[in-house]
GROMACS .gro file of C-alpha atoms in nm:
model
  373
    1UNK     CA    1   1.103   0.143  -6.137
    2UNK     CA    2   1.054   0.553  -6.081
    3UNK     CA    3   1.158   0.739  -5.767
    4UNK     CA    4   0.738   0.791  -5.662
    5UNK     CA    5   0.728   0.418  -5.712
    6UNK     CA    6   1.011   0.338  -5.487
    7UNK     CA    7   0.902   0.571  -5.229
    8UNK     CA    8   0.565   0.418  -5.214
    9UNK     CA    9   0.761   0.080  -5.154
   10UNK     CA   10   0.992   0.166  -4.890
   11UNK     CA   11   0.678   0.378  -4.706
   12UNK     CA   12   0.457   0.044  -4.729
   13UNK     CA   13   0.743  -0.186  -4.566
   14UNK     CA   14   0.869   0.094  -4.315
   15UNK     CA   15   0.441   0.080  -4.215
   16UNK     CA   16   0.427  -0.248  -4.230
   17UNK     CA   17   0.780  -0.298  -3.976
   18UNK     CA   18   0.598  -0.006  -3.719
   19UNK     CA   19   0.287  -0.233  -3.683
   20UNK     CA   20   0.426  -0.524  -3.659
   21UNK     CA   21   0.720  -0.354  -3.366
   22UNK     CA   22   0.374  -0.283  -3.182
   23UNK     CA   23   0.205  -0.583  -3.229
   24UNK     CA   24   0.510  -0.819  -3.123
   25UNK     CA   25   0.508  -1.003  -2.788
   26UNK     CA   26   0.665  -0.769  -2.494
   27UNK     CA   27   0.992  -0.927  -2.370
   28UNK     CA   28   1.056  -1.029  -2.075
   29UNK     CA   29   1.461  -1.108  -2.024
   30UNK     CA   30   1.434  -1.315  -1.664
   31UNK     CA   31   1.416  -1.666  -1.578
   32UNK     CA   32   1.194  -1.882  -1.325
   33UNK     CA   33   1.350  -2.148  -1.130
   34UNK     CA   34   1.241  -2.423  -0.920
   35UNK     CA   35   1.446  -2.526  -0.599
   36UNK     CA   36   1.294  -2.755  -0.311
   37UNK     CA   37   0.975  -2.719  -0.403
   38UNK     CA   38   0.989  -2.317  -0.417
   39UNK     CA   39   0.926  -2.097  -0.708
   40UNK     CA   40   1.187  -1.844  -0.775
   41UNK     CA   41   1.106  -1.568  -0.992
   42UNK     CA   42   1.454  -1.386  -1.091
   43UNK     CA   43   1.339  -1.053  -1.275
   44UNK     CA   44   1.581  -0.806  -1.469
   45UNK     CA   45   1.604  -0.404  -1.433
   46UNK     CA   46   1.386  -0.328  -1.696
   47UNK     CA   47   1.065  -0.429  -1.677
   48UNK     CA   48   0.816  -0.641  -1.926
   49UNK     CA   49   0.660  -0.318  -2.084
   50UNK     CA   50   0.811  -0.022  -2.149
   51UNK     CA   51   0.505   0.255  -2.196
   52UNK     CA   52   0.256   0.324  -1.931
   53UNK     CA   53   0.087   0.023  -1.817
   54UNK     CA   54  -0.226   0.142  -1.637
   55UNK     CA   55  -0.401   0.530  -1.596
   56UNK     CA   56  -0.609   0.634  -1.292
   57UNK     CA   57  -0.891   0.857  -1.368
   58UNK     CA   58  -1.056   1.039  -1.106
   59UNK     CA   59  -1.392   0.954  -1.019
   60UNK     CA   60  -1.528   1.084  -0.664
   61UNK     CA   61  -1.373   1.283  -0.337
   62UNK     CA   62  -1.462   1.305  -0.035
   63UNK     CA   63  -1.383   1.612   0.203
   64UNK     CA   64  -1.284   1.892  -0.027
   65UNK     CA   65  -1.549   2.225  -0.136
   66UNK     CA   66  -1.809   2.100   0.139
   67UNK     CA   67  -1.906   2.340   0.425
   68UNK     CA   68  -2.150   2.024   0.596
   69UNK     CA   69  -1.926   1.868   0.910
   70UNK     CA   70  -1.994   1.526   0.789
   71UNK     CA   71  -1.801   1.547   0.516
   72UNK     CA   72  -1.491   1.747   0.693
   73UNK     CA   73  -1.202   1.540   0.848
   74UNK     CA   74  -0.994   1.622   1.060
   75UNK     CA   75  -0.716   1.327   1.033
   76UNK     CA   76  -0.787   1.008   0.853
   77UNK     CA   77  -0.644   0.668   0.982
   78UNK     CA   78  -0.823   0.439   0.800
   79UNK     CA   79  -1.040   0.340   0.517
   80UNK     CA   80  -1.229   0.046   0.397
   81UNK     CA   81  -1.499   0.025   0.091
   82UNK     CA   82  -1.758  -0.278   0.059
   83UNK     CA   83  -1.870  -0.503  -0.219
   84UNK     CA   84  -2.173  -0.273  -0.262
   85UNK     CA   85  -1.934   0.054  -0.288
   86UNK     CA   86  -1.975   0.206   0.061
   87UNK     CA   87  -1.708   0.376   0.192
   88UNK     CA   88  -1.609   0.382   0.567
   89UNK     CA   89  -1.378   0.669   0.693
   90UNK     CA   90  -1.230   0.650   1.058
   91UNK     CA   91  -1.200   0.990   1.123
   92UNK     CA   92  -0.929   1.056   1.406
   93UNK     CA   93  -1.073   1.401   1.620
   94UNK     CA   94  -1.465   1.253   1.648
   95UNK     CA   95  -1.325   0.903   1.679
   96UNK     CA   96  -1.558   0.726   1.479
   97UNK     CA   97  -1.635   0.602   1.140
   98UNK     CA   98  -1.846   0.782   0.896
   99UNK     CA   99  -1.998   0.565   0.620
  100UNK     CA  100  -2.084   0.742   0.241
  101UNK     CA  101  -2.245   0.608  -0.031
  102UNK     CA  102  -2.053   0.523  -0.366
  103UNK     CA  103  -2.146   0.821  -0.528
  104UNK     CA  104  -1.969   1.018  -0.226
  105UNK     CA  105  -2.283   1.086   0.019
  106UNK     CA  106  -2.365   1.076   0.352
  107UNK     CA  107  -2.508   0.808   0.512
  108UNK     CA  108  -2.474   0.743   0.912
  109UNK     CA  109  -2.200   0.782   1.200
  110UNK     CA  110  -2.079   0.431   1.356
  111UNK     CA  111  -2.015   0.455   1.706
  112UNK     CA  112  -1.866   0.769   1.908
  113UNK     CA  113  -1.596   0.857   2.145
  114UNK     CA  114  -1.586   0.708   2.519
  115UNK     CA  115  -1.512   0.322   2.674
  116UNK     CA  116  -1.839   0.139   2.671
  117UNK     CA  117  -1.985  -0.112   2.422
  118UNK     CA  118  -1.915   0.037   2.067
  119UNK     CA  119  -1.716   0.341   2.144
  120UNK     CA  120  -1.367   0.441   2.044
  121UNK     CA  121  -1.077   0.558   2.223
  122UNK     CA  122  -0.878   0.621   1.927
  123UNK     CA  123  -0.956   0.414   1.628
  124UNK     CA  124  -0.688   0.304   1.429
  125UNK     CA  125  -0.791   0.008   1.137
  126UNK     CA  126  -1.073  -0.094   1.002
  127UNK     CA  127  -1.192  -0.385   0.762
  128UNK     CA  128  -1.510  -0.540   0.607
  129UNK     CA  129  -1.438  -0.917   0.688
  130UNK     CA  130  -1.496  -1.181   0.503
  131UNK     CA  131  -1.825  -1.258   0.657
  132UNK     CA  132  -1.997  -0.894   0.594
  133UNK     CA  133  -1.905  -0.789   0.966
  134UNK     CA  134  -1.706  -0.432   1.016
  135UNK     CA  135  -1.388  -0.449   1.227
  136UNK     CA  136  -1.240  -0.233   1.367
  137UNK     CA  137  -0.922  -0.199   1.609
  138UNK     CA  138  -0.921   0.044   1.862
  139UNK     CA  139  -0.529   0.168   1.991
  140UNK     CA  140  -0.709   0.127   2.354
  141UNK     CA  141  -0.648  -0.249   2.298
  142UNK     CA  142  -0.981  -0.358   2.203
  143UNK     CA  143  -1.127  -0.513   1.882
  144UNK     CA  144  -1.502  -0.440   1.837
  145UNK     CA  145  -1.739  -0.575   1.555
  146UNK     CA  146  -2.023  -0.400   1.388
  147UNK     CA  147  -2.293  -0.491   1.147
  148UNK     CA  148  -2.251  -0.300   0.828
  149UNK     CA  149  -2.515  -0.091   0.890
  150UNK     CA  150  -2.376  -0.002   1.216
  151UNK     CA  151  -2.546  -0.239   1.495
  152UNK     CA  152  -2.260  -0.292   1.793
  153UNK     CA  153  -2.239  -0.630   1.773
  154UNK     CA  154  -1.938  -0.763   2.056
  155UNK     CA  155  -1.555  -0.647   2.148
  156UNK     CA  156  -1.285  -0.874   2.243
  157UNK     CA  157  -0.995  -0.757   2.425
  158UNK     CA  158  -0.609  -0.762   2.193
  159UNK     CA  159  -0.364  -0.946   2.447
  160UNK     CA  160  -0.095  -0.692   2.254
  161UNK     CA  161  -0.120  -0.344   2.099
  162UNK     CA  162  -0.126  -0.522   1.728
  163UNK     CA  163  -0.146  -0.245   1.417
  164UNK     CA  164  -0.337  -0.471   1.179
  165UNK     CA  165  -0.252  -0.530   0.836
  166UNK     CA  166  -0.508  -0.736   0.706
  167UNK     CA  167  -0.753  -0.988   0.808
  168UNK     CA  168  -0.810  -1.299   0.553
  169UNK     CA  169  -1.107  -1.513   0.432
  170UNK     CA  170  -1.037  -1.750   0.730
  171UNK     CA  171  -1.031  -1.462   1.010
  172UNK     CA  172  -0.690  -1.492   1.038
  173UNK     CA  173  -0.497  -1.182   1.130
  174UNK     CA  174  -0.167  -1.039   0.964
  175UNK     CA  175  -0.081  -0.743   1.220
  176UNK     CA  176   0.217  -0.589   1.360
  177UNK     CA  177   0.371  -0.529   1.645
  178UNK     CA  178   0.572  -0.246   1.747
  179UNK     CA  179   0.866  -0.246   2.000
  180UNK     CA  180   0.879   0.140   1.999
  181UNK     CA  181   0.721   0.463   1.874
  182UNK     CA  182   0.927   0.624   1.598
  183UNK     CA  183   1.211   0.690   1.533
  184UNK     CA  184   1.380   0.423   1.764
  185UNK     CA  185   1.079   0.175   1.584
  186UNK     CA  186   1.166  -0.162   1.617
  187UNK     CA  187   0.844  -0.428   1.468
  188UNK     CA  188   0.749  -0.786   1.486
  189UNK     CA  189   0.502  -0.898   1.156
  190UNK     CA  190   0.336  -1.177   1.287
  191UNK     CA  191   0.011  -1.425   1.175
  192UNK     CA  192  -0.269  -1.424   1.449
  193UNK     CA  193  -0.595  -1.684   1.422
  194UNK     CA  194  -0.920  -1.560   1.440
  195UNK     CA  195  -0.887  -1.547   1.819
  196UNK     CA  196  -0.561  -1.342   1.814
  197UNK     CA  197  -0.333  -1.680   1.938
  198UNK     CA  198   0.011  -1.563   1.693
  199UNK     CA  199   0.038  -1.853   1.459
  200UNK     CA  200   0.370  -1.745   1.353
  201UNK     CA  201   0.618  -1.483   1.295
  202UNK     CA  202   0.670  -1.342   0.953
  203UNK     CA  203   0.908  -1.126   0.983
  204UNK     CA  204   1.121  -0.893   1.238
  205UNK     CA  205   1.303  -0.584   1.227
  206UNK     CA  206   1.548  -0.438   1.475
  207UNK     CA  207   1.520  -0.148   1.653
  208UNK     CA  208   1.700   0.169   1.592
  209UNK     CA  209   1.911   0.402   1.815
  210UNK     CA  210   1.773   0.570   2.106
  211UNK     CA  211   1.752   0.961   1.957
  212UNK     CA  212   1.848   0.965   1.631
  213UNK     CA  213   1.651   0.939   1.288
  214UNK     CA  214   1.840   0.690   1.030
  215UNK     CA  215   1.709   0.769   0.720
  216UNK     CA  216   1.813   0.540   0.532
  217UNK     CA  217   1.761   0.241   0.729
  218UNK     CA  218   1.608  -0.061   0.608
  219UNK     CA  219   1.262  -0.232   0.721
  220UNK     CA  220   1.032  -0.532   0.680
  221UNK     CA  221   0.688  -0.482   0.461
  222UNK     CA  222   0.408  -0.715   0.434
  223UNK     CA  223   0.125  -0.734   0.202
  224UNK     CA  224  -0.207  -0.972   0.176
  225UNK     CA  225  -0.330  -1.076  -0.124
  226UNK     CA  226  -0.685  -1.158  -0.224
  227UNK     CA  227  -0.623  -1.512  -0.182
  228UNK     CA  228  -0.466  -1.507   0.185
  229UNK     CA  229  -0.091  -1.502   0.055
  230UNK     CA  230   0.101  -1.290   0.214
  231UNK     CA  231   0.415  -1.158   0.069
  232UNK     CA  232   0.655  -1.010   0.193
  233UNK     CA  233   1.008  -0.826   0.215
  234UNK     CA  234   1.301  -0.671   0.416
  235UNK     CA  235   1.431  -0.367   0.210
  236UNK     CA  236   1.806  -0.428   0.252
  237UNK     CA  237   1.730  -0.597  -0.035
  238UNK     CA  238   1.530  -0.620  -0.371
  239UNK     CA  239   1.333  -0.986  -0.242
  240UNK     CA  240   0.992  -1.074  -0.164
  241UNK     CA  241   0.882  -1.388   0.025
  242UNK     CA  242   0.561  -1.559  -0.084
  243UNK     CA  243   0.351  -1.776   0.184
  244UNK     CA  244   0.062  -1.980   0.139
  245UNK     CA  245  -0.211  -1.933   0.337
  246UNK     CA  246  -0.070  -2.220   0.594
  247UNK     CA  247   0.264  -1.979   0.618
  248UNK     CA  248   0.491  -2.197   0.372
  249UNK     CA  249   0.702  -2.034   0.136
  250UNK     CA  250   0.645  -2.125  -0.202
  251UNK     CA  251   0.778  -1.835  -0.439
  252UNK     CA  252   1.081  -1.559  -0.368
  253UNK     CA  253   1.090  -1.272  -0.647
  254UNK     CA  254   1.404  -1.098  -0.665
  255UNK     CA  255   1.476  -0.816  -0.887
  256UNK     CA  256   1.827  -0.631  -1.012
  257UNK     CA  257   1.845  -0.316  -0.836
  258UNK     CA  258   2.051   0.014  -0.792
  259UNK     CA  259   2.030   0.173  -0.526
  260UNK     CA  260   1.940   0.551  -0.512
  261UNK     CA  261   2.126   0.797  -0.350
  262UNK     CA  262   2.039   1.030  -0.118
  263UNK     CA  263   2.081   1.366  -0.278
  264UNK     CA  264   2.166   1.681  -0.119
  265UNK     CA  265   1.816   1.833  -0.133
  266UNK     CA  266   1.653   1.523   0.028
  267UNK     CA  267   1.889   1.573   0.341
  268UNK     CA  268   1.758   1.925   0.320
  269UNK     CA  269   1.427   1.814   0.297
  270UNK     CA  270   1.470   1.554   0.594
  271UNK     CA  271   1.606   1.816   0.796
  272UNK     CA  272   1.372   2.102   0.746
  273UNK     CA  273   1.122   1.793   0.890
  274UNK     CA  274   1.245   1.701   1.162
  275UNK     CA  275   1.380   2.076   1.217
  276UNK     CA  276   1.193   2.110   1.633
  277UNK     CA  277   1.318   1.718   1.742
  278UNK     CA  278   1.669   1.888   1.604
  279UNK     CA  279   1.638   2.190   1.830
  280UNK     CA  280   1.561   1.970   2.108
  281UNK     CA  281   1.860   1.723   2.104
  282UNK     CA  282   1.755   1.471   1.856
  283UNK     CA  283   2.004   1.377   1.584
  284UNK     CA  284   1.975   1.277   1.225
  285UNK     CA  285   2.206   0.995   1.061
  286UNK     CA  286   2.181   0.985   0.700
  287UNK     CA  287   2.310   0.693   0.481
  288UNK     CA  288   2.481   0.718   0.130
  289UNK     CA  289   2.137   0.566   0.031
  290UNK     CA  290   1.842   0.447  -0.001
  291UNK     CA  291   1.671   0.088   0.076
  292UNK     CA  292   1.602  -0.127  -0.204
  293UNK     CA  293   1.198  -0.050  -0.183
  294UNK     CA  294   0.994   0.188   0.116
  295UNK     CA  295   0.623  -0.014   0.057
  296UNK     CA  296   0.472  -0.340  -0.086
  297UNK     CA  297   0.077  -0.395  -0.177
  298UNK     CA  298  -0.141  -0.584  -0.342
  299UNK     CA  299  -0.441  -0.546  -0.533
  300UNK     CA  300  -0.772  -0.707  -0.541
  301UNK     CA  301  -0.632  -0.934  -0.877
  302UNK     CA  302  -0.305  -1.095  -0.694
  303UNK     CA  303  -0.061  -0.791  -0.882
  304UNK     CA  304   0.177  -0.656  -0.633
  305UNK     CA  305   0.271  -0.334  -0.628
  306UNK     CA  306   0.664  -0.232  -0.451
  307UNK     CA  307   0.694   0.153  -0.416
  308UNK     CA  308   0.984   0.280  -0.452
  309UNK     CA  309   1.182   0.619  -0.386
  310UNK     CA  310   1.228   0.757  -0.663
  311UNK     CA  311   0.982   1.057  -0.701
  312UNK     CA  312   0.720   1.137  -1.026
  313UNK     CA  313   0.854   1.521  -1.148
  314UNK     CA  314   1.039   1.580  -0.813
  315UNK     CA  315   0.707   1.629  -0.624
  316UNK     CA  316   0.740   1.468  -0.269
  317UNK     CA  317   0.393   1.314  -0.239
  318UNK     CA  318   0.446   1.109  -0.557
  319UNK     CA  319   0.660   0.804  -0.628
  320UNK     CA  320   0.697   0.554  -0.904
  321UNK     CA  321   0.579   0.162  -0.850
  322UNK     CA  322   0.779  -0.101  -0.944
  323UNK     CA  323   0.457  -0.347  -1.064
  324UNK     CA  324   0.444  -0.771  -1.084
  325UNK     CA  325   0.210  -0.937  -1.224
  326UNK     CA  326   0.054  -1.235  -0.982
  327UNK     CA  327   0.323  -1.510  -1.118
  328UNK     CA  328   0.583  -1.239  -0.985
  329UNK     CA  329   0.697  -1.108  -1.336
  330UNK     CA  330   0.789  -0.747  -1.338
  331UNK     CA  331   0.584  -0.584  -1.593
  332UNK     CA  332   0.656  -0.209  -1.533
  333UNK     CA  333   0.779   0.098  -1.374
  334UNK     CA  334   0.430   0.284  -1.296
  335UNK     CA  335   0.459   0.649  -1.184
  336UNK     CA  336   0.158   0.639  -0.931
  337UNK     CA  337  -0.017   0.987  -0.913
  338UNK     CA  338  -0.209   0.948  -0.566
  339UNK     CA  339  -0.120   0.867  -0.241
  340UNK     CA  340  -0.059   0.456  -0.225
  341UNK     CA  341  -0.021   0.344   0.184
  342UNK     CA  342  -0.173   0.144   0.449
  343UNK     CA  343  -0.511   0.272   0.418
  344UNK     CA  344  -0.572   0.253   0.049
  345UNK     CA  345  -0.820  -0.001  -0.113
  346UNK     CA  346  -0.795  -0.198  -0.466
  347UNK     CA  347  -1.170  -0.325  -0.535
  348UNK     CA  348  -1.316  -0.403  -0.886
  349UNK     CA  349  -1.048  -0.150  -1.079
  350UNK     CA  350  -1.068   0.143  -0.851
  351UNK     CA  351  -0.810   0.251  -0.607
  352UNK     CA  352  -0.940   0.449  -0.308
  353UNK     CA  353  -0.684   0.701  -0.151
  354UNK     CA  354  -0.612   0.953   0.070
  355UNK     CA  355  -0.483   1.305  -0.014
  356UNK     CA  356  -0.415   1.647   0.086
  357UNK     CA  357  -0.696   1.916  -0.030
  358UNK     CA  358  -0.462   2.281  -0.154
  359UNK     CA  359  -0.553   2.369   0.220
  360UNK     CA  360  -0.386   2.085   0.403
  361UNK     CA  361  -0.737   1.916   0.470
  362UNK     CA  362  -0.756   1.485   0.430
  363UNK     CA  363  -0.990   1.380   0.128
  364UNK     CA  364  -1.079   1.012  -0.027
  365UNK     CA  365  -1.020   0.979  -0.328
  366UNK     CA  366  -1.166   0.683  -0.549
  367UNK     CA  367  -0.968   0.647  -0.926
  368UNK     CA  368  -1.097   0.407  -1.211
  369UNK     CA  369  -0.838   0.163  -1.286
  370UNK     CA  370  -0.749   0.084  -1.642
  371UNK     CA  371  -0.476  -0.156  -1.647
  372UNK     CA  372  -0.308  -0.216  -2.018
  373UNK     CA  373  -0.130  -0.546  -1.955
   0.00000   0.00000   0.00000
């Protein structure tokens, strides 16, 4: 066999090998166990997929480059999206809800500032319920209900201040009772029935120390899936607990985790952020490392996204997220260049999230989400 023939054979073998590698089933190095009727998913530090698992493509922006006042926001407290793609936005300064069509065109305003029926003091959260009503929580201690067209239906008094996370398909509410404002903090995550009678305590977080910003202090986080499961965790360790709609523990998800050190640059950033309170006598305490994670989210397909403290390209706005499939298997470490927080909405392969304009004004962004798992 001449040199050219040998080279051709080597090329073919190499090409076949590369193709076969690409087609290999991704490897997951964890294990699943059953213990006392509870599924325990033990994930390794590395995800199943090493490359990019999903992509975001911006489709729509509301709040930028528009001189009309209905498109400008002072501060956005929450957003929601209905099945038709209509977007509902709470504007803090005007204490109302603005409604936009799926193309970003302004349609109408719901509610106004006041104390009467259908009026708000400070709306802080909203959700389209399973029976197509707009449920709005007001800081004054009221829950106000509207039709999706904006007609006032009724309201009810909240027995205690509750920061809503989500109402499930049965009308039960998962919410947070805040013990004290930051930095003292402390909270209890509870599940309530449709009349806001407490059903169960999901998690309790201890209060901090008065007068001290405790950087690196663990916290409790919670998300509710479209199938009414509750996922919660205490960030002192990388463990997620999955509760069924009746509140029973059915799954525990763990992941090997190496704590991230709080760097000198991070310390400087926090000191700059809290400069005014520190001048007024507040103190700041830095722990050596960050907790295991900084929030928990669930998309509309059951995937779990856990926010880490690792920044994307050293940008303070964006972070890496650990992504788990509905079975609790760690499938990807994803750099998410969108500001995912409690206001964000996942719906029909789209992500709705808040972002500040270069001038500092809040905007609503819609992204097309393409998953590759």
